[in-house]
Amino acid sequence: MANAVNGSTVLGLAVAAAARSDLRPGPHGLIIAGGYRWRVPLAAAFTLGNVVLCRCPAADLLARPELLGHEEKHCTQYAWCLGLPFLPLYFLAAGWSLLRTGNPGTGNIFERHAGLVAGGYPDPLDRGQAGLPRPAGTEA
């Protein structure tokens, strides 16, 4: 409900309509916008308010509960950030992560709280994969 009031879901619906995505109801008040084909962002799925936009058909995303759960956590983050302020905060966190780890998600607080592995990001425990130096004597 919060994301309907704060404007972030309206933005998600507008982007989904402009991208001619196929809208389907999802669990817990989510709206799945399948068949998103714009070039940006590069992610397989991303969230604007309570709208989860994905490149695959909506049914395919609904069959991936880990990824859907990850995106649902971003919906809660939008609500906590009062909607649209989430976007610049997210991009700042992604930039900071990119500088620190070489990956926009691994050190991003929003992605970490949504679940890195569920979102398809490198596991931070695999230091080499996460762009962090490996401890001495553990080179792959």
mmCIF file of C-alpha atoms in Angstrom:
data_model
loop_
_atom_site.group_PDB
_atom_site.id
_atom_site.type_symbol
_atom_site.label_atom_id
_atom_site.label_comp_id
_atom_site.label_asym_id
_atom_site.label_seq_id
_atom_site.Cartn_x
_atom_site.Cartn_y
_atom_site.Cartn_z
ATOM 1 C CA MET A 1 0.000 0.000 0.000
ATOM 2 C CA ALA A 2 2.822 2.395 0.872
ATOM 3 C CA ASN A 3 4.319 2.160 -2.608
ATOM 4 C CA ALA A 4 0.964 2.971 -4.203
ATOM 5 C CA VAL A 5 0.830 6.158 -2.123
ATOM 6 C CA ASN A 6 4.482 7.204 -2.515
ATOM 7 C CA GLY A 7 4.395 7.104 -6.323
ATOM 8 C CA SER A 8 6.970 4.375 -6.895
ATOM 9 C CA THR A 9 4.421 1.792 -8.065
ATOM 10 C CA VAL A 10 2.888 4.383 -10.413
ATOM 11 C CA LEU A 11 6.368 4.860 -11.916
ATOM 12 C CA GLY A 12 6.721 1.087 -12.257
ATOM 13 C CA LEU A 13 3.378 0.801 -14.026
ATOM 14 C CA ALA A 14 4.291 3.683 -16.357
ATOM 15 C CA VAL A 15 7.623 2.069 -17.284
ATOM 16 C CA ALA A 16 5.909 -1.299 -17.781
ATOM 17 C CA ALA A 17 3.301 0.296 -20.055
ATOM 18 C CA ALA A 18 5.907 2.229 -22.048
ATOM 19 C CA ALA A 19 7.972 -0.953 -22.457
ATOM 20 C CA ARG A 20 4.830 -2.857 -23.462
ATOM 21 C CA SER A 21 5.355 -5.425 -20.748
ATOM 22 C CA ASP A 22 2.701 -8.007 -19.940
ATOM 23 C CA LEU A 23 1.223 -7.332 -16.469
ATOM 24 C CA ARG A 24 0.243 -10.203 -14.191
ATOM 25 C CA PRO A 25 -0.709 -10.241 -10.513
ATOM 26 C CA GLY A 26 1.953 -11.710 -8.255
ATOM 27 C CA PRO A 27 2.062 -12.776 -4.628
ATOM 28 C CA HIS A 28 1.860 -10.333 -1.712
ATOM 29 C CA GLY A 29 0.599 -7.411 -3.785
ATOM 30 C CA LEU A 30 3.349 -7.578 -6.404
ATOM 31 C CA ILE A 31 2.676 -6.847 -10.054
ATOM 32 C CA ILE A 32 4.847 -8.835 -12.455
ATOM 33 C CA ALA A 33 5.674 -7.072 -15.728
ATOM 34 C CA GLY A 34 6.996 -9.807 -17.985
ATOM 35 C CA GLY A 35 8.671 -9.449 -21.354
ATOM 36 C CA TYR A 36 10.544 -6.219 -20.533
ATOM 37 C CA ARG A 37 12.864 -5.564 -23.512
ATOM 38 C CA TRP A 38 14.506 -2.183 -22.988
ATOM 39 C CA ARG A 39 18.299 -2.284 -22.849
ATOM 40 C CA VAL A 40 18.609 -0.702 -19.416
ATOM 41 C CA PRO A 41 19.004 -1.847 -16.801
ATOM 42 C CA LEU A 42 20.894 -4.978 -17.751
ATOM 43 C CA ALA A 43 19.402 -7.018 -14.913
ATOM 44 C CA ALA A 44 17.146 -9.993 -15.605
ATOM 45 C CA ALA A 45 14.639 -8.437 -13.186
ATOM 46 C CA PHE A 46 14.328 -5.155 -11.299
ATOM 47 C CA THR A 47 11.753 -3.465 -9.134
ATOM 48 C CA LEU A 48 9.999 -0.098 -9.270
ATOM 49 C CA GLY A 49 7.679 0.168 -6.288
ATOM 50 C CA ASN A 50 5.595 -3.004 -6.226
ATOM 51 C CA VAL A 51 6.164 -3.667 -9.933
ATOM 52 C CA VAL A 52 8.751 -6.319 -10.748
ATOM 53 C CA LEU A 53 9.893 -5.924 -14.351
ATOM 54 C CA CYS A 54 11.554 -8.963 -15.898
ATOM 55 C CA ARG A 55 12.881 -9.914 -19.303
ATOM 56 C CA CYS A 56 11.336 -13.374 -19.133
ATOM 57 C CA PRO A 57 7.602 -14.105 -19.254
ATOM 58 C CA ALA A 58 5.876 -13.418 -15.922
ATOM 59 C CA ALA A 59 5.179 -17.148 -15.451
ATOM 60 C CA ASP A 60 8.919 -17.869 -15.554
ATOM 61 C CA LEU A 61 9.633 -15.357 -12.779
ATOM 62 C CA LEU A 62 6.739 -16.709 -10.719
ATOM 63 C CA ALA A 63 8.428 -20.134 -10.967
ATOM 64 C CA ARG A 64 11.636 -18.715 -9.395
ATOM 65 C CA PRO A 65 10.707 -18.086 -5.746
ATOM 66 C CA GLU A 66 14.259 -17.114 -4.709
ATOM 67 C CA LEU A 67 14.528 -14.300 -7.262
ATOM 68 C CA LEU A 68 10.934 -13.211 -6.681
ATOM 69 C CA GLY A 69 11.596 -13.061 -2.928
ATOM 70 C CA HIS A 70 14.704 -10.967 -3.587
ATOM 71 C CA GLU A 71 12.692 -8.493 -5.676
ATOM 72 C CA GLU A 72 9.910 -8.425 -3.070
ATOM 73 C CA LYS A 73 12.457 -7.277 -0.480
ATOM 74 C CA HIS A 74 13.302 -4.354 -2.767
ATOM 75 C CA CYS A 75 9.592 -3.394 -2.656
ATOM 76 C CA THR A 76 9.872 -3.093 1.119
ATOM 77 C CA GLN A 77 13.032 -1.011 0.678
ATOM 78 C CA TYR A 78 11.107 1.403 -1.567
ATOM 79 C CA ALA A 79 8.514 1.787 1.195
ATOM 80 C CA TRP A 80 11.166 2.388 3.876
ATOM 81 C CA CYS A 81 12.818 5.038 1.665
ATOM 82 C CA LEU A 82 9.425 6.720 1.104
ATOM 83 C CA GLY A 83 9.329 5.737 -2.559
ATOM 84 C CA LEU A 84 11.307 7.515 -5.208
ATOM 85 C CA PRO A 85 14.232 8.537 -2.930
ATOM 86 C CA PHE A 86 15.129 4.836 -3.095
ATOM 87 C CA LEU A 87 16.438 5.293 -6.646
ATOM 88 C CA PRO A 88 19.275 7.779 -5.980
ATOM 89 C CA LEU A 89 20.117 5.972 -2.730
ATOM 90 C CA TYR A 90 20.310 2.665 -4.600
ATOM 91 C CA PHE A 91 22.535 4.114 -7.334
ATOM 92 C CA LEU A 92 24.858 5.657 -4.740
ATOM 93 C CA ALA A 93 25.108 2.284 -2.997
ATOM 94 C CA ALA A 94 25.752 0.546 -6.342
ATOM 95 C CA GLY A 95 28.496 3.031 -7.223
ATOM 96 C CA TRP A 96 30.127 2.618 -3.827
ATOM 97 C CA SER A 97 29.952 -1.160 -4.233
ATOM 98 C CA LEU A 98 31.470 -0.966 -7.712
ATOM 99 C CA LEU A 99 34.382 1.103 -6.399
ATOM 100 C CA ARG A 100 34.989 -1.219 -3.457
ATOM 101 C CA THR A 101 34.378 -4.654 -4.975
ATOM 102 C CA GLY A 102 34.274 -4.234 -8.753
ATOM 103 C CA ASN A 103 30.624 -5.326 -8.708
ATOM 104 C CA PRO A 104 27.584 -3.044 -8.266
ATOM 105 C CA GLY A 105 25.759 -5.543 -6.053
ATOM 106 C CA THR A 106 28.247 -7.264 -3.772
ATOM 107 C CA GLY A 107 28.830 -4.290 -1.462
ATOM 108 C CA ASN A 108 25.465 -2.611 -2.098
ATOM 109 C CA ILE A 109 23.549 -2.459 1.185
ATOM 110 C CA PHE A 110 20.195 -2.780 -0.599
ATOM 111 C CA GLU A 111 21.276 -5.903 -2.490
ATOM 112 C CA ARG A 112 22.897 -7.399 0.591
ATOM 113 C CA HIS A 113 19.657 -6.986 2.560
ATOM 114 C CA ALA A 114 17.608 -8.413 -0.323
ATOM 115 C CA GLY A 115 19.895 -11.465 -0.560
ATOM 116 C CA LEU A 116 22.882 -11.418 -2.890
ATOM 117 C CA VAL A 117 22.789 -15.015 -4.077
ATOM 118 C CA ALA A 118 19.001 -14.934 -4.597
ATOM 119 C CA GLY A 119 19.480 -11.823 -6.752
ATOM 120 C CA GLY A 120 22.214 -13.441 -8.847
ATOM 121 C CA TYR A 121 25.110 -11.476 -7.329
ATOM 122 C CA PRO A 122 28.477 -12.974 -6.374
ATOM 123 C CA ASP A 123 28.643 -14.603 -2.963
ATOM 124 C CA PRO A 124 30.658 -12.278 -0.720
ATOM 125 C CA LEU A 125 32.169 -15.310 1.002
ATOM 126 C CA ASP A 126 33.934 -16.151 -2.269
ATOM 127 C CA ARG A 127 36.342 -13.242 -1.947
ATOM 128 C CA GLY A 128 37.894 -13.695 -5.395
ATOM 129 C CA GLN A 129 34.504 -13.792 -7.124
ATOM 130 C CA ALA A 130 33.379 -10.732 -5.159
ATOM 131 C CA GLY A 131 36.336 -8.707 -6.418
ATOM 132 C CA LEU A 132 38.097 -8.786 -3.047
ATOM 133 C CA PRO A 133 41.641 -10.042 -2.556
ATOM 134 C CA ARG A 134 41.938 -13.651 -1.462
ATOM 135 C CA PRO A 135 43.776 -14.393 1.768
ATOM 136 C CA ALA A 136 47.428 -15.379 1.255
ATOM 137 C CA GLY A 137 47.902 -19.015 0.252
ATOM 138 C CA THR A 138 44.341 -19.488 -1.037
ATOM 139 C CA GLU A 139 44.751 -18.488 -4.682
ATOM 140 C CA ALA A 140 42.553 -20.511 -7.023
#
